[in-house]
Amino acid sequence: MARDFEHDSGYDPLEFARSLAGKLLFTPGPTEVAEEVRRAMALPVANSDLDPEFARLYRETCRQLGELMHTRNDVLILAGEGLLGLEAAVASLVEPGDRVLCLANGLYGRGFADFARDWGAEVTLFEADDREPLDAARLERFLSEREAAGSGGEIPLFRLATLVHCETPTGLLNPVDRLLPVLKRHGILTVVDSVSAIAAVPLEADAWGADVVLGGSQKALSAPPGLAFLSVSPAAWERMRRRRHPIPGVYLNLWRWHEEWLGQGIFPYTPSTSDIYALHEAVQRALAEPEAERFGRHERIARAVRAAIRAAGFELYPREEASSPSVTAWLVPEVLRPREAELRERLWRQHGVMMAGSWGPTAGLVWRAGHMGENARPDKGERFVRALAELLQEAGWAMPGDPVAAYRAALG
Ligand SMILES: *Cc1c(COP(=O)(O)O)cnc(C)c1O
């Protein structure tokens, strides 16, 4: 059908984006982006291949990301969403027939298993209920028993393990500080998705034994979506070097980064220069705040938002101690479920505040608030809680307490 451009002349497709200023994205990614970070994106575009200053910026931003993750391993920034990092790690490390252990108590943990199968792995799942964190002692027993049963067999039993730090769709935090050392003791290479935890939650990549750590720009770093970053240990590079078959393809191929960027200072493809300006600014902001303060701020806001959620009469999805300081997920009561999408829409249209539903098995059953990065500020938390309380009142939901008062009391 021919488009009638005449008819559309009054329509400005960017108008909605202009009107976002003053509204609040209280979602677990994208999060609010600070004005300084947005301004960095408007700087003139560099020629990333010919301008050595751009290469310096890239290198420096990688170094600072390593500082955030507490790793001395190589760090790369890839032009693509967080998911690109997950798939690139699996595509580069997994060969057909490899035995891969996927720790899974949520959507991303199981997604890793799908990726690994796509790349030819023989996957074993180590699972827990989606409302419970994975248990390190149980993992230790699982691996020891498997090894004993396979006596005479190949050690290590698994060539690779994947795990998720914060399961964003359910707000659950896994104890990667205890899980990683168990996997390392059993000689297993590890890939950790810390996309929604980095910068909000402690992460000691080297001390805990993470071979590959994955992050994204749009979560707790509060930069715009568009970049994945990852750290790669010498053991992980060695695994790629010694593959029986070369990594197929180009874009997911981390070995090319090893040979071209790390080896010769040449980017395998044109980096997203403007996104990297913004990421650099965002990382600077994160590092400018001492860790204890940054993590403390996330814990405080999380505690206060959860106090408000309980005062509103809701049940947290994972219990409080299992919840991540970066995101809160709670059950939508049965009577509100038929209207859950409509209520979120109303919160956005009438109160200018966006909260998230969920994905996969908890779609329609869970609501989520993303209080990471720039969102983890007392005023933003209060704005969200106030808007939610007003919405619930309008919806005729009887609240047992006063969410705003509970929020303030918990903030202290
Ligand atoms: C956001 C996120 C990703 C990346 O997903 P995108 O859709 O690419 O943003 C990966 N893992 C986790 C745990 C995440 O929260």
Short mmCIF file of C-alpha atoms and ligand atoms in Angstrom, two decimals:
data_model
loop_
_atom_site.label_atom_id
_atom_site.label_comp_id
_atom_site.label_asym_id
_atom_site.label_seq_id
_atom_site.Cartn_x
_atom_site.Cartn_y
_atom_site.Cartn_z
CA MET A 1 0.00 0.00 0.00
CA ALA A 2 1.35 3.42 -0.94
CA ARG A 3 2.09 5.65 2.04
CA ASP A 4 0.44 9.02 2.14
CA PHE A 5 3.32 11.24 3.26
CA GLU A 6 1.15 14.35 2.90
CA HIS A 7 -1.19 12.95 5.50
CA ASP A 8 1.70 12.23 7.92
CA SER A 9 3.21 15.70 7.72
CA GLY A 10 2.22 16.66 11.27
CA TYR A 11 3.72 13.51 12.73
CA ASP A 12 7.12 13.69 14.45
CA PRO A 13 8.24 10.16 15.26
CA LEU A 14 10.79 11.45 17.79
CA GLU A 15 8.28 13.52 19.73
CA PHE A 16 7.69 10.69 22.21
CA ALA A 17 11.42 10.50 22.94
CA ARG A 18 11.57 14.24 23.60
CA SER A 19 8.67 13.86 26.03
CA LEU A 20 10.52 11.21 28.05
CA ALA A 21 12.43 13.93 29.88
CA GLY A 22 10.78 14.28 33.26
CA LYS A 23 9.37 10.77 33.24
CA LEU A 24 10.96 7.88 35.14
CA LEU A 25 11.98 4.52 33.75
CA PHE A 26 12.01 2.50 36.95
CA THR A 27 12.67 -0.67 34.95
CA PRO A 28 15.49 -3.21 35.28
CA GLY A 29 17.03 -2.06 32.00
CA PRO A 30 17.11 0.29 30.34
CA THR A 31 17.59 2.43 33.42
CA GLU A 32 17.63 6.24 33.64
CA VAL A 33 20.60 7.72 31.80
CA ALA A 34 22.26 10.75 33.37
CA GLU A 35 22.36 13.91 31.29
CA GLU A 36 26.20 13.96 31.19
CA VAL A 37 26.12 10.46 29.72
CA ARG A 38 23.56 11.44 27.08
CA ARG A 39 25.60 14.54 26.24
CA ALA A 40 28.70 12.43 25.67
CA MET A 41 26.81 10.69 22.87
CA ALA A 42 26.37 13.99 21.06
CA LEU A 43 30.14 14.56 20.70
CA PRO A 44 31.52 14.46 17.15
CA VAL A 45 31.96 10.97 15.78
CA ALA A 46 35.55 9.73 15.54
CA ASN A 47 36.99 7.51 12.85
CA SER A 48 37.64 4.54 15.05
CA ASP A 49 40.05 2.86 12.65
CA LEU A 50 42.24 5.84 11.81
CA ASP A 51 42.23 7.93 14.97
CA PRO A 52 44.60 6.54 17.61
CA GLU A 53 42.87 8.67 20.25
CA PHE A 54 39.76 6.58 19.82
CA ALA A 55 41.78 3.41 20.39
CA ARG A 56 43.11 5.00 23.58
CA LEU A 57 39.60 5.79 24.76
CA TYR A 58 38.50 2.22 24.01
CA ARG A 59 41.51 0.79 25.88
CA GLU A 60 40.99 3.08 28.85
CA THR A 61 37.28 2.26 29.09
CA CYS A 62 38.12 -1.46 29.02
CA ARG A 63 40.68 -0.94 31.77
CA GLN A 64 38.10 0.84 33.92
CA LEU A 65 35.51 -1.88 33.30
CA GLY A 66 38.12 -4.35 34.52
CA GLU A 67 38.50 -2.24 37.65
CA LEU A 68 34.74 -2.42 38.23
CA MET A 69 34.77 -6.20 37.84
CA HIS A 70 37.98 -6.63 39.86
CA THR A 71 39.78 -8.45 37.11
CA ARG A 72 43.19 -8.17 35.49
CA ASN A 73 41.99 -10.22 32.52
CA ASP A 74 41.52 -8.75 29.05
CA VAL A 75 38.31 -6.76 28.65
CA LEU A 76 36.46 -6.16 25.37
CA ILE A 77 33.50 -3.98 24.45
CA LEU A 78 31.32 -5.41 21.67
CA ALA A 79 28.84 -3.45 19.57
CA GLY A 80 25.57 -5.11 20.41
CA GLU A 81 23.21 -5.75 23.28
CA GLY A 82 24.07 -7.79 26.38
CA LEU A 83 22.85 -10.90 24.67
CA LEU A 84 25.65 -10.58 22.09
CA GLY A 85 28.22 -11.12 24.85
CA LEU A 86 26.42 -14.25 26.08
CA GLU A 87 26.22 -15.78 22.65
CA ALA A 88 29.77 -14.78 21.65
CA ALA A 89 31.17 -16.42 24.80
CA VAL A 90 29.30 -19.65 24.13
CA ALA A 91 30.06 -19.67 20.38
CA SER A 92 33.76 -19.08 21.03
CA LEU A 93 34.22 -21.55 23.88
CA VAL A 94 31.93 -24.44 22.97
CA GLU A 95 32.76 -27.09 20.40
CA PRO A 96 30.37 -29.77 19.17
CA GLY A 97 30.15 -32.59 21.71
CA ASP A 98 31.56 -30.55 24.63
CA ARG A 99 29.96 -31.31 27.97
CA VAL A 100 28.62 -28.06 29.41
CA LEU A 101 27.06 -27.59 32.83
CA CYS A 102 24.40 -24.87 32.94
CA LEU A 103 23.41 -23.64 36.39
CA ALA A 104 19.80 -22.59 36.02
CA ASN A 105 17.17 -21.12 38.30
CA GLY A 106 15.70 -18.61 35.93
CA LEU A 107 15.16 -17.50 32.38
CA TYR A 108 18.74 -16.45 31.59
CA GLY A 109 20.25 -19.56 33.18
CA ARG A 110 18.07 -21.74 30.95
CA GLY A 111 18.73 -19.45 27.98
CA PHE A 112 22.43 -20.24 28.34
CA ALA A 113 21.57 -23.93 27.99
CA ASP A 114 19.73 -23.17 24.73
CA PHE A 115 22.73 -21.24 23.39
CA ALA A 116 25.09 -24.06 24.37
CA ARG A 117 22.90 -26.64 22.61
CA ASP A 118 22.73 -24.41 19.53
CA TRP A 119 26.52 -24.52 19.43
CA GLY A 120 26.60 -28.30 19.73
CA ALA A 121 27.13 -28.82 23.46
CA GLU A 122 25.91 -31.77 25.42
CA VAL A 123 24.17 -29.85 28.18
CA THR A 124 23.62 -30.91 31.79
CA LEU A 125 21.38 -28.65 33.87
CA PHE A 126 22.01 -28.02 37.55
CA GLU A 127 18.73 -26.46 38.63
CA ALA A 128 16.98 -24.88 41.58
CA ASP A 129 13.51 -23.46 42.05
CA ASP A 130 13.23 -20.02 40.44
CA ARG A 131 12.53 -18.45 43.84
CA GLU A 132 15.62 -19.99 45.46
CA PRO A 133 19.31 -19.22 44.96
CA LEU A 134 21.61 -22.01 43.76
CA ASP A 135 23.33 -23.78 46.64
CA ALA A 136 27.13 -24.15 46.57
CA ALA A 137 27.22 -27.16 48.94
CA ARG A 138 24.70 -29.02 46.79
CA LEU A 139 26.77 -28.16 43.68
CA GLU A 140 29.87 -29.58 45.40
CA ARG A 141 28.02 -32.85 46.21
CA PHE A 142 26.64 -33.02 42.66
CA LEU A 143 30.08 -32.68 41.09
CA SER A 144 31.82 -35.04 43.54
CA GLU A 145 29.20 -37.74 43.03
CA ARG A 146 29.40 -37.40 39.27
CA GLU A 147 33.17 -37.69 39.38
CA ALA A 148 33.07 -40.73 41.66
CA ALA A 149 30.49 -42.41 39.41
CA GLY A 150 32.62 -41.78 36.35
CA SER A 151 35.85 -43.10 37.90
CA GLY A 152 38.38 -43.82 35.20
CA GLY A 153 36.54 -41.35 33.03
CA GLU A 154 37.66 -37.99 31.86
CA ILE A 155 38.49 -35.28 34.41
CA PRO A 156 37.18 -32.59 34.41
CA LEU A 157 33.70 -33.88 33.90
CA PHE A 158 32.52 -30.64 32.28
CA ARG A 159 34.53 -28.44 29.95
CA LEU A 160 32.52 -25.36 30.74
CA ALA A 161 29.93 -24.07 33.22
CA THR A 162 27.56 -21.14 32.76
CA LEU A 163 25.87 -19.24 35.57
CA VAL A 164 23.85 -16.09 36.12
CA HIS A 165 24.61 -13.60 38.87
CA CYS A 166 21.29 -11.76 38.98
CA GLU A 167 18.27 -13.36 37.29
CA THR A 168 16.67 -10.11 36.21
CA PRO A 169 13.24 -11.51 35.21
CA THR A 170 12.70 -12.71 38.79
CA GLY A 171 14.97 -10.42 40.83
CA LEU A 172 16.99 -13.32 42.24
CA LEU A 173 20.67 -13.05 43.22
CA ASN A 174 22.85 -16.16 43.02
CA PRO A 175 25.85 -16.56 45.36
CA VAL A 176 28.45 -16.58 42.59
CA ASP A 177 31.11 -15.88 45.23
CA ARG A 178 30.50 -19.42 46.57
CA LEU A 179 29.53 -21.18 43.32
CA LEU A 180 32.57 -20.14 41.27
CA PRO A 181 35.21 -21.55 43.66
CA VAL A 182 33.41 -24.92 43.62
CA LEU A 183 33.48 -25.02 39.82
CA LYS A 184 37.14 -24.00 39.77
CA ARG A 185 38.08 -26.72 42.29
CA HIS A 186 36.63 -29.21 39.83
CA GLY A 187 38.70 -27.76 37.00
CA ILE A 188 35.79 -26.27 35.06
CA LEU A 189 36.05 -23.13 32.92
CA THR A 190 33.38 -20.60 33.99
CA VAL A 191 31.19 -18.04 32.20
CA VAL A 192 29.21 -15.66 34.41
CA ASP A 193 26.36 -13.44 33.23
CA SER A 194 26.60 -10.48 35.58
CA VAL A 195 24.74 -8.12 33.22
CA SER A 196 22.28 -6.83 35.83
CA ALA A 197 24.66 -7.04 38.80
CA ILE A 198 27.94 -5.36 37.74
CA ALA A 199 28.35 -2.02 39.53
CA ALA A 200 25.34 -2.66 41.79
CA VAL A 201 26.49 -5.80 43.61
CA PRO A 202 29.98 -6.88 44.76
CA LEU A 203 31.86 -8.83 42.11
CA GLU A 204 35.43 -10.08 42.58
CA ALA A 205 35.94 -11.75 39.22
CA ASP A 206 39.55 -12.87 39.71
CA ALA A 207 39.34 -13.77 43.39
CA TRP A 208 36.24 -15.89 42.80
CA GLY A 209 37.59 -17.55 39.65
CA ALA A 210 35.43 -16.25 36.80
CA ASP A 211 36.99 -16.96 33.39
CA VAL A 212 34.50 -14.90 31.42
CA VAL A 213 32.33 -12.19 32.98
CA LEU A 214 29.56 -10.62 30.89
CA GLY A 215 28.10 -7.14 31.29
CA GLY A 216 25.87 -4.72 29.43
CA SER A 217 25.65 -0.96 29.10
CA GLN A 218 22.01 -0.43 29.98
CA LYS A 219 21.69 -1.97 33.45
CA ALA A 220 23.51 -0.74 36.58
CA LEU A 221 25.96 1.36 34.56
CA SER A 222 23.01 3.41 33.31
CA ALA A 223 24.34 4.00 29.82
CA PRO A 224 22.08 3.60 26.78
CA PRO A 225 21.49 0.06 25.47
CA GLY A 226 23.76 -1.04 22.65
CA LEU A 227 26.98 -2.41 24.14
CA ALA A 228 28.07 -5.68 25.66
CA PHE A 229 31.37 -6.03 27.48
CA LEU A 230 33.23 -9.03 28.76
CA SER A 231 36.44 -10.11 30.45
CA VAL A 232 38.38 -13.12 29.20
CA SER A 233 40.92 -15.04 31.30
CA PRO A 234 44.16 -16.53 29.92
CA ALA A 235 42.62 -20.00 30.39
CA ALA A 236 39.61 -19.02 28.28
CA TRP A 237 41.88 -17.65 25.52
CA GLU A 238 43.89 -20.87 25.70
CA ARG A 239 40.68 -22.88 25.25
CA MET A 240 39.95 -20.90 22.07
CA ARG A 241 43.52 -21.26 20.83
CA ARG A 242 43.42 -25.05 21.20
CA ARG A 243 40.04 -25.67 19.61
CA ARG A 244 39.82 -28.73 17.40
CA HIS A 245 37.77 -26.68 14.90
CA PRO A 246 38.10 -22.92 14.38
CA ILE A 247 35.23 -20.76 15.62
CA PRO A 248 32.75 -20.45 12.75
CA GLY A 249 31.62 -17.01 11.64
CA VAL A 250 32.83 -13.52 12.35
CA TYR A 251 30.64 -11.41 14.62
CA LEU A 252 30.48 -13.84 17.54
CA ASN A 253 34.11 -14.83 17.15
CA LEU A 254 36.10 -13.63 20.16
CA TRP A 255 39.33 -15.13 18.84
CA ARG A 256 39.37 -12.46 16.14
CA TRP A 257 39.45 -9.86 18.91
CA HIS A 258 42.41 -11.69 20.41
CA GLU A 259 44.32 -11.79 17.12
CA GLU A 260 43.33 -8.44 15.66
CA TRP A 261 42.56 -6.01 18.49
CA LEU A 262 44.73 -7.40 21.30
CA GLY A 263 47.41 -8.64 18.87
CA GLN A 264 47.65 -5.77 16.40
CA GLY A 265 45.46 -2.93 17.70
CA ILE A 266 43.02 -3.32 14.82
CA PHE A 267 39.27 -3.53 15.49
CA PRO A 268 37.63 -6.57 13.82
CA TYR A 269 34.69 -4.32 12.90
CA THR A 270 33.80 -0.67 13.40
CA PRO A 271 33.05 -0.02 17.08
CA SER A 272 29.98 2.03 18.06
CA THR A 273 31.91 5.19 18.77
CA SER A 274 29.08 7.27 20.28
CA ASP A 275 27.90 4.44 22.50
CA ILE A 276 31.46 4.05 23.76
CA TYR A 277 31.68 7.77 24.59
CA ALA A 278 28.56 7.32 26.71
CA LEU A 279 29.78 4.11 28.32
CA HIS A 280 33.06 5.79 29.21
CA GLU A 281 31.23 8.65 30.92
CA ALA A 282 28.98 6.19 32.76
CA VAL A 283 31.91 4.09 33.99
CA GLN A 284 33.71 7.22 35.19
CA ARG A 285 30.64 8.15 37.20
CA ALA A 286 30.41 4.69 38.71
CA LEU A 287 34.09 4.62 39.67
CA ALA A 288 33.96 8.14 41.11
CA GLU A 289 31.76 6.78 43.90
CA PRO A 290 33.58 4.53 46.38
CA GLU A 291 32.34 0.93 46.17
CA ALA A 292 31.07 0.79 49.73
CA GLU A 293 28.87 3.80 49.03
CA ARG A 294 27.69 2.57 45.66
CA PHE A 295 26.74 -0.88 46.98
CA GLY A 296 25.30 0.64 50.16
CA ARG A 297 23.08 2.95 48.11
CA HIS A 298 21.71 -0.03 46.17
CA GLU A 299 21.05 -2.01 49.36
CA ARG A 300 19.29 0.91 51.03
CA ILE A 301 16.99 1.67 48.09
CA ALA A 302 16.25 -2.03 47.61
CA ARG A 303 15.32 -2.42 51.28
CA ALA A 304 13.10 0.67 51.16
CA VAL A 305 11.34 -0.33 47.92
CA ARG A 306 10.68 -3.78 49.40
CA ALA A 307 9.27 -2.26 52.58
CA ALA A 308 6.91 -0.25 50.37
CA ILE A 309 5.94 -3.33 48.34
CA ARG A 310 5.03 -5.19 51.54
CA ALA A 311 3.11 -2.18 52.87
CA ALA A 312 1.13 -2.24 49.61
CA GLY A 313 0.11 -5.80 50.47
CA PHE A 314 2.29 -7.68 47.98
CA GLU A 315 4.45 -10.79 48.35
CA LEU A 316 8.07 -10.62 47.17
CA TYR A 317 8.84 -13.21 44.48
CA PRO A 318 12.17 -14.38 45.88
CA ARG A 319 12.30 -13.81 49.63
CA GLU A 320 14.18 -10.68 50.71
CA GLU A 321 17.54 -12.38 51.48
CA ALA A 322 17.54 -14.04 48.04
CA SER A 323 16.65 -10.82 46.21
CA SER A 324 19.16 -8.77 44.26
CA PRO A 325 19.96 -5.21 45.38
CA SER A 326 19.46 -4.22 41.73
CA VAL A 327 15.87 -5.36 41.08
CA THR A 328 12.74 -6.18 43.06
CA ALA A 329 10.15 -8.66 41.79
CA TRP A 330 6.83 -9.33 43.49
CA LEU A 331 3.68 -11.31 42.78
CA VAL A 332 0.71 -9.57 41.23
CA PRO A 333 -2.27 -10.60 43.41
CA GLU A 334 -4.78 -12.81 41.61
CA VAL A 335 -7.52 -10.18 41.53
CA LEU A 336 -5.25 -7.71 39.76
CA ARG A 337 -3.82 -10.18 37.23
CA PRO A 338 -6.48 -9.67 34.55
CA ARG A 339 -5.58 -5.95 34.62
CA GLU A 340 -1.83 -6.15 35.19
CA ALA A 341 -0.79 -4.86 31.74
CA GLU A 342 -3.47 -2.16 31.82
CA LEU A 343 -2.33 -1.01 35.27
CA ARG A 344 1.31 -0.75 34.19
CA GLU A 345 0.21 1.18 31.15
CA ARG A 346 -1.80 3.52 33.38
CA LEU A 347 1.19 4.04 35.69
CA TRP A 348 3.15 5.16 32.64
CA ARG A 349 0.49 7.29 30.92
CA GLN A 350 -0.96 9.00 33.97
CA HIS A 351 1.91 9.02 36.45
CA GLY A 352 4.90 9.13 34.10
CA VAL A 353 6.53 6.17 35.82
CA MET A 354 7.35 2.89 34.13
CA MET A 355 7.66 -0.41 35.97
CA ALA A 356 8.15 -3.76 34.30
CA GLY A 357 6.17 -6.95 34.04
CA SER A 358 8.14 -10.12 33.49
CA TRP A 359 9.02 -12.70 30.83
CA GLY A 360 8.66 -16.42 30.33
CA PRO A 361 6.92 -18.42 33.07
CA THR A 362 6.32 -15.36 35.27
CA ALA A 363 4.84 -13.16 32.51
CA GLY A 364 1.61 -11.64 33.80
CA LEU A 365 2.32 -12.90 37.33
CA VAL A 366 5.19 -10.68 38.42
CA TRP A 367 5.85 -6.96 38.54
CA ARG A 368 9.35 -5.58 38.77
CA ALA A 369 11.09 -2.40 39.79
CA GLY A 370 14.63 -1.72 38.57
CA HIS A 371 16.52 0.24 41.21
CA MET A 372 20.03 -0.04 39.83
CA GLY A 373 22.56 2.56 38.72
CA GLU A 374 21.02 6.01 38.38
CA ASN A 375 17.69 4.57 39.55
CA ALA A 376 19.12 3.76 42.97
CA ARG A 377 18.51 7.25 44.32
CA PRO A 378 16.17 8.11 47.22
CA ASP A 379 14.09 10.63 45.21
CA LYS A 380 13.56 8.27 42.28
CA GLY A 381 12.58 5.40 44.59
CA GLU A 382 10.09 7.64 46.36
CA ARG A 383 8.63 8.88 43.10
CA PHE A 384 8.07 5.28 42.03
CA VAL A 385 6.53 4.24 45.36
CA ARG A 386 4.23 7.27 45.46
CA ALA A 387 3.01 6.68 41.91
CA LEU A 388 2.44 2.97 42.61
CA ALA A 389 0.47 3.76 45.78
CA GLU A 390 -1.71 6.24 43.89
CA LEU A 391 -2.28 3.75 41.10
CA LEU A 392 -3.32 1.02 43.54
CA GLN A 393 -5.68 3.36 45.31
CA GLU A 394 -7.30 4.29 41.98
CA ALA A 395 -7.56 0.59 41.16
CA GLY A 396 -9.45 -0.06 44.39
CA TRP A 397 -6.76 -2.31 45.86
CA ALA A 398 -6.90 -2.16 49.66
CA MET A 399 -3.39 -1.60 50.99
CA PRO A 400 -2.63 -2.83 54.51
CA GLY A 401 -0.06 -0.07 55.04
CA ASP A 402 1.21 3.21 53.67
CA PRO A 403 3.91 2.45 51.06
CA VAL A 404 5.39 5.96 51.08
CA ALA A 405 5.69 6.01 54.88
CA ALA A 406 7.18 2.51 54.85
CA TYR A 407 9.66 3.56 52.16
CA ARG A 408 10.78 6.59 54.12
CA ALA A 409 11.05 4.70 57.39
CA ALA A 410 13.18 1.98 55.78
CA LEU A 411 15.48 4.54 54.15
CA GLY A 412 16.23 5.88 57.61
C1 LIG B 1 19.51 -7.58 30.37
C2 LIG B 1 20.18 -8.86 30.57
C3 LIG B 1 20.89 -9.50 29.53
C4 LIG B 1 21.00 -8.91 28.17
O1 LIG B 1 19.77 -8.91 27.58
P1 LIG B 1 19.44 -7.79 26.50
O2 LIG B 1 18.06 -8.09 26.07
O3 LIG B 1 20.44 -7.95 25.44
O4 LIG B 1 19.56 -6.50 27.23
C5 LIG B 1 21.52 -10.69 29.80
N1 LIG B 1 21.46 -11.25 31.02
C6 LIG B 1 20.80 -10.69 32.05
C7 LIG B 1 20.80 -11.36 33.38
C8 LIG B 1 20.15 -9.48 31.85
O5 LIG B 1 19.49 -8.89 32.86
#
